[in-house]
Structure formats: structure tokens, C-alpha cells
N, CA, C and O of each residue as an XYZ file, in Angstrom:
688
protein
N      48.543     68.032     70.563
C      48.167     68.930     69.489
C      46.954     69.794     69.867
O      46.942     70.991     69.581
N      45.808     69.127     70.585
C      44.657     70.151     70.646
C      45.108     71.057     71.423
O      44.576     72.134     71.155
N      46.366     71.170     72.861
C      46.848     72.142     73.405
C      47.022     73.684     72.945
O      46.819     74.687     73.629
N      47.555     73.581     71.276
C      47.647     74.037     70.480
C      46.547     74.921     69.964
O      46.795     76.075     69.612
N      45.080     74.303     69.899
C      43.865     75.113     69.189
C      43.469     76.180     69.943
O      43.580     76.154     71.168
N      43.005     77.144     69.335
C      42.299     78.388     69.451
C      41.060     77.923     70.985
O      40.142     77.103     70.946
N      41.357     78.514     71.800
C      39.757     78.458     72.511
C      38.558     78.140     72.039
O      37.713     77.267     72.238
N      38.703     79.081     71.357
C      37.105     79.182     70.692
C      37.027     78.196     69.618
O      35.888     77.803     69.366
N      38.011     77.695     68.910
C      37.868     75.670     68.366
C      37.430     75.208     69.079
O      36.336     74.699     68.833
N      38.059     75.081     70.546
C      37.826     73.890     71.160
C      36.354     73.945     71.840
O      35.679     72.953     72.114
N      36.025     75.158     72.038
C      34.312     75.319     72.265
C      33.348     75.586     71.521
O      32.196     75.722     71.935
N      33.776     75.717     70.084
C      32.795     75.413     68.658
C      32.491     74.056     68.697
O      31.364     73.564     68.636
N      34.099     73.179     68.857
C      33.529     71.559     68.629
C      32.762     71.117     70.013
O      31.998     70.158     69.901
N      32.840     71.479     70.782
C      32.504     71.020     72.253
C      30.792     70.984     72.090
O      30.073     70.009     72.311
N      30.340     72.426     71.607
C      29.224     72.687     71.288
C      28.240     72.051     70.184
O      27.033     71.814     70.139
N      29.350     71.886     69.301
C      28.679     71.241     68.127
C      28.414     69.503     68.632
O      27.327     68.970     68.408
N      29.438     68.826     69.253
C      29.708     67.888     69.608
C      27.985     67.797     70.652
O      27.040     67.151     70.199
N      27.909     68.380     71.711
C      26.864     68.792     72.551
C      25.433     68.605     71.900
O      24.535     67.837     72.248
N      25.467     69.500     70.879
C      24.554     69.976     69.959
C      23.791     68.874     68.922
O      22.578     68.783     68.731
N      24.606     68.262     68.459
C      24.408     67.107     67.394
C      23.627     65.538     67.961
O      24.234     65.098     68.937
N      22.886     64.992     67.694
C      22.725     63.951     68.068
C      22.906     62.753     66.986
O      22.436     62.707     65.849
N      23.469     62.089     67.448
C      23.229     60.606     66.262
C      23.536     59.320     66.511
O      24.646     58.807     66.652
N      21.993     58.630     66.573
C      21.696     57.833     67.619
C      21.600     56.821     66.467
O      21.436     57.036     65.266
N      21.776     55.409     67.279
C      21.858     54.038     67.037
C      21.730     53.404     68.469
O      22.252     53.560     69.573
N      20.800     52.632     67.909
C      19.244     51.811     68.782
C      19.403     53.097     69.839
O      19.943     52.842     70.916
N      19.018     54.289     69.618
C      18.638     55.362     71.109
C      19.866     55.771     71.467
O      19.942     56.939     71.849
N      20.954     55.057     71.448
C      22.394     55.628     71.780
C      22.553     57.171     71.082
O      22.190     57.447     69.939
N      23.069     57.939     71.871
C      23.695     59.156     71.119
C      25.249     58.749     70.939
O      25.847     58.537     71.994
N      26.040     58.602     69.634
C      27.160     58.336     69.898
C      28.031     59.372     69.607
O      29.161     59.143     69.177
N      27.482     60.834     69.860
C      28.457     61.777     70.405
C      28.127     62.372     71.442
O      27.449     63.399     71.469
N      28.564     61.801     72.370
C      28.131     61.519     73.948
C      28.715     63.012     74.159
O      29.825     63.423     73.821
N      27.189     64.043     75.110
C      27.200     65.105     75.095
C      28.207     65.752     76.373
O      28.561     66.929     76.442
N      28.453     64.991     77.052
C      29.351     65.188     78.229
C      30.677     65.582     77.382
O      31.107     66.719     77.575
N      31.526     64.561     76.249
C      32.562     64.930     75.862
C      32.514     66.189     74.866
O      33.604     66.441     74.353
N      31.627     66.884     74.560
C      31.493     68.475     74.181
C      31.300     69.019     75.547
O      32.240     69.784     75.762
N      30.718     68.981     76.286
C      30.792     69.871     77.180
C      32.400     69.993     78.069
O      32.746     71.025     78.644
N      33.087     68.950     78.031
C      34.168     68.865     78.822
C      34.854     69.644     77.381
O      35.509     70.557     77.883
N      34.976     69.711     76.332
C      35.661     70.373     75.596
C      35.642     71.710     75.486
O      36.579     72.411     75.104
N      33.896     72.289     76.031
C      33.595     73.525     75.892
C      34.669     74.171     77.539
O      35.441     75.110     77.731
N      33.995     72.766     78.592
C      35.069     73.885     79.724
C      36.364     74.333     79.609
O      36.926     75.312     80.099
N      36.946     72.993     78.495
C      38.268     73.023     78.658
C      38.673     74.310     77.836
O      39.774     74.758     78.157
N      38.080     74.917     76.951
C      38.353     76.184     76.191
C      37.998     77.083     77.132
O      38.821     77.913     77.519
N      36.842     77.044     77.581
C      36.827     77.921     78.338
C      37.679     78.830     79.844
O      37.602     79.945     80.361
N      38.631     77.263     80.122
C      39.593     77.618     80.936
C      40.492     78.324     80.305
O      40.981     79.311     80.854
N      40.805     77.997     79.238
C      41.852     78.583     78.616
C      41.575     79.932     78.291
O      42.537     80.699     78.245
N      40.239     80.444     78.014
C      39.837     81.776     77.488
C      39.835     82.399     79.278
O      40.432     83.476     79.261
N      39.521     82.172     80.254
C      39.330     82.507     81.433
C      40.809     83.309     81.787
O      40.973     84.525     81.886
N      42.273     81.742     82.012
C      43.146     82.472     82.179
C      44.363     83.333     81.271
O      45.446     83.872     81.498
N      43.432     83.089     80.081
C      44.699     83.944     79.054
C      43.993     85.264     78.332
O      44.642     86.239     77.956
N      42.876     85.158     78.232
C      41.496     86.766     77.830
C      41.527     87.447     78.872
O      42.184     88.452     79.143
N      40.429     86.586     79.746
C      39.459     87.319     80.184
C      39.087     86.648     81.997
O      38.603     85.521     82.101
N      39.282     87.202     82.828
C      38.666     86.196     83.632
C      36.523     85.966     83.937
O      35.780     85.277     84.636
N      36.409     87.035     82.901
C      34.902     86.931     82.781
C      34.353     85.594     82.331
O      33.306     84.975     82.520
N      35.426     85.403     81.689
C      34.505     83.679     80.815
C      34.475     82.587     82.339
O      33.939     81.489     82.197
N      35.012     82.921     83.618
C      35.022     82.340     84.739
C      33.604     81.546     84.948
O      33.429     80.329     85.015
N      32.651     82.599     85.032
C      30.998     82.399     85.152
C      30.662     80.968     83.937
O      29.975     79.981     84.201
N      31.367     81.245     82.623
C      30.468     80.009     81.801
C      31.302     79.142     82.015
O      30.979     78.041     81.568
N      32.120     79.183     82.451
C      32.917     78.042     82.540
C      32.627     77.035     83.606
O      33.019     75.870     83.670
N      31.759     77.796     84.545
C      31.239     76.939     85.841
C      30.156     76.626     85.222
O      29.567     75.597     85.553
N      29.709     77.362     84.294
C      28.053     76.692     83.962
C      28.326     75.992     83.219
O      27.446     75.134     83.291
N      29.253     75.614     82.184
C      28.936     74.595     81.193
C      29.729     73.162     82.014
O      29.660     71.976     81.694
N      30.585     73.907     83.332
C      30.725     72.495     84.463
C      29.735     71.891     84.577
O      29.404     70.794     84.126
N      29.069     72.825     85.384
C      27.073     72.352     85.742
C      26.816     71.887     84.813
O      27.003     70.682     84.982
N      26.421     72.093     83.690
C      25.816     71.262     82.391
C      26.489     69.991     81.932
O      25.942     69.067     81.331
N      28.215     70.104     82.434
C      28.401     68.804     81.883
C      28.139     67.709     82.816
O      28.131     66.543     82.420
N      27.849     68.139     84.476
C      27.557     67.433     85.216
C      25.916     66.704     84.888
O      25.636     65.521     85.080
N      25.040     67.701     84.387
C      24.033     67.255     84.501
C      24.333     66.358     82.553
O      23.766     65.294     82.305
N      24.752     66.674     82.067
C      24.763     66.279     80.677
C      25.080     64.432     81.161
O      24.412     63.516     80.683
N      26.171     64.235     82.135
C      26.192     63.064     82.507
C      24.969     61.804     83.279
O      25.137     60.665     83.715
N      23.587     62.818     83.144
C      22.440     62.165     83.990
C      21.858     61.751     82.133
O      21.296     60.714     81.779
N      22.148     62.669     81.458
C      21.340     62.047     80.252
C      21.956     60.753     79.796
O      21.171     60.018     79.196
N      23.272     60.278     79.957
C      23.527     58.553     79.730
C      22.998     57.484     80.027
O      23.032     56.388     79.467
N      22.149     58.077     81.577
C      21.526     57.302     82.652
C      20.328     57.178     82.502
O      19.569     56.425     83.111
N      19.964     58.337     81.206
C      18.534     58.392     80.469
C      17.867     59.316     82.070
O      16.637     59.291     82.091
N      18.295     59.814     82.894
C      17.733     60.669     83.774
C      17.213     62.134     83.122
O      16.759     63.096     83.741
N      17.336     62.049     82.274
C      17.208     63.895     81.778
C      16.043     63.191     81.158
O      15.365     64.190     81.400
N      15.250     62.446     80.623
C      13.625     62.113     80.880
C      12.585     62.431     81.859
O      11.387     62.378     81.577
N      13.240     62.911     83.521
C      12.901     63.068     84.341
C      12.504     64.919     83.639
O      13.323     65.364     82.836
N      11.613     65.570     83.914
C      10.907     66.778     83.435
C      11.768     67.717     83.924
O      12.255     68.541     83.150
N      12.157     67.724     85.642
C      13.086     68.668     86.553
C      15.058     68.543     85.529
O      15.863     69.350     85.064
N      14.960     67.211     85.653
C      16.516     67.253     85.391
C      16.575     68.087     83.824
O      17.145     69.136     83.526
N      15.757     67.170     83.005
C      15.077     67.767     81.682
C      15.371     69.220     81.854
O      16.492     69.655     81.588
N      14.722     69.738     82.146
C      14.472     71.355     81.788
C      15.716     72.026     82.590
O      15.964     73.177     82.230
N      16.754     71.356     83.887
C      17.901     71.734     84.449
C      18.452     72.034     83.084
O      18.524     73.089     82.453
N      18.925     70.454     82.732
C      19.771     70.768     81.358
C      19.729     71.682     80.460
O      20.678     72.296     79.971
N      18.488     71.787     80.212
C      18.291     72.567     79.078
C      18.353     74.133     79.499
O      18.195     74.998     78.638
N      18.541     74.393     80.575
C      18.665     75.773     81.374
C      20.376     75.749     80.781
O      20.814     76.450     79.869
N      21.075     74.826     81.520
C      22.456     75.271     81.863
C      22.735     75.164     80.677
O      23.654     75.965     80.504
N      22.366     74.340     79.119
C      23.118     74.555     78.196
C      22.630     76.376     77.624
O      23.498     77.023     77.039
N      21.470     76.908     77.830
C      21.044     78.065     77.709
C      21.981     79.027     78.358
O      22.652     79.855     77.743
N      21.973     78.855     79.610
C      22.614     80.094     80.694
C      24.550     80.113     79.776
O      25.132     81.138     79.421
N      25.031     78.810     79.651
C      26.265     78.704     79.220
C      26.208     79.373     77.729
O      27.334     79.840     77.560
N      25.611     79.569     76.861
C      25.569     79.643     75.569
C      25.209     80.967     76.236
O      26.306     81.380     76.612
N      24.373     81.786     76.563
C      24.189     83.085     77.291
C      25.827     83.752     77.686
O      26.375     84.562     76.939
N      26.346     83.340     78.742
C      27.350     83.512     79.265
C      28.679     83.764     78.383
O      29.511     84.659     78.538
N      28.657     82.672     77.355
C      29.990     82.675     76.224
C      29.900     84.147     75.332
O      30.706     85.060     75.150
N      28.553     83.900     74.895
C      28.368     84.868     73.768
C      28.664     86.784     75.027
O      29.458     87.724     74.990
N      27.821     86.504     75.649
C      28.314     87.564     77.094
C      29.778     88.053     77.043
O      30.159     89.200     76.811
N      30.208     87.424     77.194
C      31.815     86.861     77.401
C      32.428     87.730     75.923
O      33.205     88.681     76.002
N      32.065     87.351     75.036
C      32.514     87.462     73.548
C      31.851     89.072     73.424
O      32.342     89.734     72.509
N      30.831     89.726     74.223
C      30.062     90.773     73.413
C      30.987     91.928     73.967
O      31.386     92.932     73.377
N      31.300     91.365     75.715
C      32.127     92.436     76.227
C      33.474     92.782     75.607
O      33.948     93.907     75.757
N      34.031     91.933     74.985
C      35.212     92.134     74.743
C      35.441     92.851     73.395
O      36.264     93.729     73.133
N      34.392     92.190     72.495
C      33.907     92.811     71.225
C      33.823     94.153     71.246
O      34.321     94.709     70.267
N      33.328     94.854     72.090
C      32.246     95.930     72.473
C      34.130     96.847     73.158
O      34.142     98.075     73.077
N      35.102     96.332     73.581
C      35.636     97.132     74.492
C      37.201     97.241     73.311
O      38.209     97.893     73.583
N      36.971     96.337     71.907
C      37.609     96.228     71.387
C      37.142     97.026     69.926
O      37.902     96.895     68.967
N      35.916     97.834     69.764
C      35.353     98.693     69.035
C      35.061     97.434     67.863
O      34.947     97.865     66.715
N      34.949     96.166     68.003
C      34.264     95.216     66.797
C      33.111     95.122     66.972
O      32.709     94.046     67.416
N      31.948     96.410     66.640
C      31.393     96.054     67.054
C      29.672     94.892     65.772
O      28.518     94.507     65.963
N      30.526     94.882     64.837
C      29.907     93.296     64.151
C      29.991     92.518     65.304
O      28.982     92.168     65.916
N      31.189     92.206     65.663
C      31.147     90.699     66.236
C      29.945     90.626     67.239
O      29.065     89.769     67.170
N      30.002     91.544     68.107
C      29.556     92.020     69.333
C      28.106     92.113     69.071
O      27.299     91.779     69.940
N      27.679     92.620     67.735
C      26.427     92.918     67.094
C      26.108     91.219     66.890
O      25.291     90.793     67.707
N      26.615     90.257     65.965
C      26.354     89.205     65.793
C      25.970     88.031     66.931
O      25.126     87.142     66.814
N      26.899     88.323     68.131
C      26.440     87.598     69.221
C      25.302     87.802     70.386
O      24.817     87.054     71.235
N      25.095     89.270     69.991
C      24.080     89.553     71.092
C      22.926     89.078     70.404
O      22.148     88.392     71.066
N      22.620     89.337     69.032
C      21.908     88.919     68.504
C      21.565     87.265     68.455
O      20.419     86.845     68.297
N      22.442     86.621     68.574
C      22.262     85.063     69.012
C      21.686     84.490     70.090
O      20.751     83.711     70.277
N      22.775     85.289     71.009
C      21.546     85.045     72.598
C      20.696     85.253     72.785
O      19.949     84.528     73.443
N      20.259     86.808     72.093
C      18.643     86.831     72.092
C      17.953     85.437     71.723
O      17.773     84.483     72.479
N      17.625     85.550     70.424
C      17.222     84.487     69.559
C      17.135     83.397     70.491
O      16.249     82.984     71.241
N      18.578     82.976     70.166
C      18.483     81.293     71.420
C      17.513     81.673     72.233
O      16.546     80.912     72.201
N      17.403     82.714     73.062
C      16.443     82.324     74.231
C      15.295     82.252     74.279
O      14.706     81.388     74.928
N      14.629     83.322     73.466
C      13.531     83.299     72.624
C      12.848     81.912     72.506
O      11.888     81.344     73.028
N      14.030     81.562     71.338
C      13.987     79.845     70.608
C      13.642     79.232     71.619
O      12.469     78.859     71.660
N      14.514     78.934     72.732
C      13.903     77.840     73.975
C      13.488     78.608     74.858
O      14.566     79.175     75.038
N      12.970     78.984     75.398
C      11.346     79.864     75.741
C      10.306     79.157     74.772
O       9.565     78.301     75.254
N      10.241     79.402     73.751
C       9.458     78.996     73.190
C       8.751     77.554     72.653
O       7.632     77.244     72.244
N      10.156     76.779     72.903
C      10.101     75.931     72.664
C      10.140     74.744     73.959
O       9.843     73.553     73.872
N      10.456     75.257     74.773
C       9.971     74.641     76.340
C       8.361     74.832     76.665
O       7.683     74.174     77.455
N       8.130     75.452     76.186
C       6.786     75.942     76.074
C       5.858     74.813     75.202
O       5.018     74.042     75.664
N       6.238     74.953     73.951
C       5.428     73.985     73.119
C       5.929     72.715     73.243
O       5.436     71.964     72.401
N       7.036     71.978     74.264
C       7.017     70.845     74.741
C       5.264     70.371     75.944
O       4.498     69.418     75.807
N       5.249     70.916     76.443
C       4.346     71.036     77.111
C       2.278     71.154     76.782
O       1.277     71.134     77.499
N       2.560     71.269     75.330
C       1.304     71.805     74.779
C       0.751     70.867     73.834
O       1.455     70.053     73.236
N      -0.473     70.964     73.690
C      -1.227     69.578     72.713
C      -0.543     69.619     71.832
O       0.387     70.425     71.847
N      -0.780     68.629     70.555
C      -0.243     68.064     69.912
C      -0.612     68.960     68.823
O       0.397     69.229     68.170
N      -1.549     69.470     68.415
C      -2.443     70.903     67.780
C      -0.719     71.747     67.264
O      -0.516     72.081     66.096
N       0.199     71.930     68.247
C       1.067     72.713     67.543
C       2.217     72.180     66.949
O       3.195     72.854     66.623
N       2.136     71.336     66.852
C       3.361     70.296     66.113
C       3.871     71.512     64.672
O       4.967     71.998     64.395
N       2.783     71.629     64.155
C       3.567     72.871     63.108
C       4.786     73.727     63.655
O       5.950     73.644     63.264
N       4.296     74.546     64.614
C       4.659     75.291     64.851
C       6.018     74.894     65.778
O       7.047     75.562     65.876
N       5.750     73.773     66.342
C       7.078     73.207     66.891
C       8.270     73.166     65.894
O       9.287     73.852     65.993
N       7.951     72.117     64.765
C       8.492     72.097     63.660
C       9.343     73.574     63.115
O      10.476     73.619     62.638
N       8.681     74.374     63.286
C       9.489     75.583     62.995
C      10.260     76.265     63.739
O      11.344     76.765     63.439
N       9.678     76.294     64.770
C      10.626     76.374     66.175
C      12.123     75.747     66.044
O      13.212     76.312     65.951
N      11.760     74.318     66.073
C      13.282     73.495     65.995
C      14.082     74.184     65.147
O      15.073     74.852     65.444
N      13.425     73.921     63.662
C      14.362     74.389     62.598
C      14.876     76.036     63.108
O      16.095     75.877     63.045
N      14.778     76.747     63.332
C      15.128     77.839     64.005
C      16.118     77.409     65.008
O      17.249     77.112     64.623
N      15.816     77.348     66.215
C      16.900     77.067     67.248
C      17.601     76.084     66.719
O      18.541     75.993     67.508
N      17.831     74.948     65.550
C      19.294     74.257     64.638
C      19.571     75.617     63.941
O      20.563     76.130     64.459
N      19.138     76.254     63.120
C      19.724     77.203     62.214
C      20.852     78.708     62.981
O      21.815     79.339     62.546
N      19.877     78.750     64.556
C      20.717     79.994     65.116
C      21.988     79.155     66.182
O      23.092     79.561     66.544
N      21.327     77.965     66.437
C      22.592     77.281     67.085
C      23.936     76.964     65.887
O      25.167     76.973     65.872
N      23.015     76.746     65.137
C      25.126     76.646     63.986
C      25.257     77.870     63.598
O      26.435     78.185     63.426
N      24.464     78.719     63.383
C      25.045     80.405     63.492
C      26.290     80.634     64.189
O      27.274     81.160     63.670
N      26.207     80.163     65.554
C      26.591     80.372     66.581
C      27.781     79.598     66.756
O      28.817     80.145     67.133
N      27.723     78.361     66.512
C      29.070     77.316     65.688
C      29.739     78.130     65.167
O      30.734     78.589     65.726
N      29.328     78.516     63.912
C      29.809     78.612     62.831
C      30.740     80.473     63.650
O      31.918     80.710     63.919
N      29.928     81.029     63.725
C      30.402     82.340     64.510
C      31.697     82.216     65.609
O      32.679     82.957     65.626
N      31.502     81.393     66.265
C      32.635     80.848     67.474
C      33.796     80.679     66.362
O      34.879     81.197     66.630
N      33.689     80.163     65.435
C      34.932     79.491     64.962
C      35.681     80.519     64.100
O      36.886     80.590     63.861
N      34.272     81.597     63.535
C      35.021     82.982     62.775
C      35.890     83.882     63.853
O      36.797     84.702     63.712
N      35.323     83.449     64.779
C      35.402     84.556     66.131
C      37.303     83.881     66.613
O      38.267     84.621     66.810
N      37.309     82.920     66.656
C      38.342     82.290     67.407
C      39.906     82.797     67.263
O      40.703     82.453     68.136
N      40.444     83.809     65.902
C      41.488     83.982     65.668
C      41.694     85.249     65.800
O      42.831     85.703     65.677
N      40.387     86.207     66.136
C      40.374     87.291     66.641
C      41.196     87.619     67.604
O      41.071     86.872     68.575
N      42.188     88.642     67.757
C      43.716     88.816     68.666
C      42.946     89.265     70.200
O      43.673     89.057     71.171
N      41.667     89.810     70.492
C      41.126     89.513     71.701
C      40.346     88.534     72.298
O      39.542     88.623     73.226
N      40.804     87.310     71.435
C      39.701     86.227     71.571
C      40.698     85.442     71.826
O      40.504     84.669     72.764
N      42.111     85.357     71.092
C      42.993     84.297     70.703
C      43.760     83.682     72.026
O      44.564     82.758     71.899
């Protein structure tokens, strides 16, 4: 049956799946590897039936699910692997929306195209900023606090957008 779903389903849930944490004793039990293998697997599908542009995120959210598999091992504690991850889920979320702006843009939608560029900005912004105030006294905890809530609010934007986006006849 999931053979069946829209691309862009199967890399809304992949993402959201990715995205979500919910832990018992420290466990995440939506183990972020199985969103990311959901995001490639849409993404193959958007690669050979769209676009072969989505090629590029599709290797990066590989990379990410490779490294997504060091966070089970509790290795993404390590600062380098840490901030890897948090690159490749960036560069991939970069890349999709990329992916989505060109086609938007060559298909005269240009809301959609308007809505996603506008996301990637943001996101990056968001973690820029917030890689940043990982690093910084404890003095900005406010401002962290707002940070987060921001990068959750533009990341389910972005959910939520993938999944409006998905039945679109240059998306489908």
C-alpha cells in the first residue's frame, strides 16, 4: 500500500517521523533513521518520476540517515558528529524545498514556490542561530526558548506544506 502514496507523504512522514522525539527512559521511540529512510525512499521516487534534481537530497538525506544511525549509539553527543547531523538534516530540508521551488517556479505556482523558499530561509536562520546559542552561557536560555519554538513552528510549516504540496500534478 505505501507503494501507492504520494512522494511527498512519504517525505512529510519521514520528516515528521525524524523531527518528533518521544522518549522513554532517553529512548527516542520514533527512531530517526526510519524517517529518514522514508524521506529517501520518496525521494527516489520524486527523483525518477519528477525530477532528477531531487537526486542531490536524496543523497543527503542518505548521509543523514547514515549519520542519524550514530545517534542510537548515542554518538551524535560527540559535538563533530552532533553538528554533522544537524548540517545534513539542514542541507536535505534545503535541497527538498530547492527541489520543490524549481519546479514551482517553472510551473508558474508561484505561492508554492513563494512558501518554500521562504522556509528554507527561516530554517536556516533558525539553526544558525540556534547552533550558536547551543554553545553560549546559560544567560540566553530565553532566547533559546524562542528560538526552538520557532524552528518547531517553521519545521511543521514545512510538514504541513509537503503534504499540501504532494498532489500537486508536478509534484505527483
Amino acid at each position: 500500500m505505501i507503494s501507492t502514496v504520494f512522494p511527498l507523504y512519504r517525505i512529510a512522514a519521514g520528516f515528521l517521523i525524524a523531527s518528533v522525539a518521544l522518549r522513554v527512559n532517553g529512548f527516542d521511540l520514533l527512531v530517526d533513521a526510519i524517517g529518514w529512510a522514508l524521506v529517501v525512499s520518496g525521494l527516489s521516487r520524486l527523483e525518477t518520476a519528477v525530477d532528477p534534481a531531487f537526486g542531490k537530497a536524496r543523497m543527503a538525506a542518505l548521509v543523514t540517515l547514515v549519520l542519524s544511525l550514530a545517534e542510537l549509539t548515542g554518538l551524535t553527543e560527540n559535538i563533530v558528529i552532533g553538528l554533522l547531523y544537524g548540517a545534513g538534516k539542514l542541507v536535505t530540508i534545503w535541497l527538498v524545498a530547492t527541489g520543490i521551488v524549481t519546479r514551482a517556479r517553472a510551473f508558474g505556482d508561484v505561492s508554492t514556490a513563494s512558501t518554500f523558499d521562504a522556509i528554507r530561509w527561516i530554517l536556516t536562520i533558525v539553526s544558525v542561530v540556534a547552533s550558536l546559542l547551543a554553545y553560549t552561557a546559560a544567560r540566553t536560555q530565553g532566547i533559546a526558548f524562542i528560538v526552538a519554538i520557532t524552528g518547531f513552528i517553521v519545521m511543521a510549516w514545512f510538514i504541513i506544506s509537503l503534504y499540501r504540496s504532494a498532489r500537486l500534478s508536478y509534484l505527483a
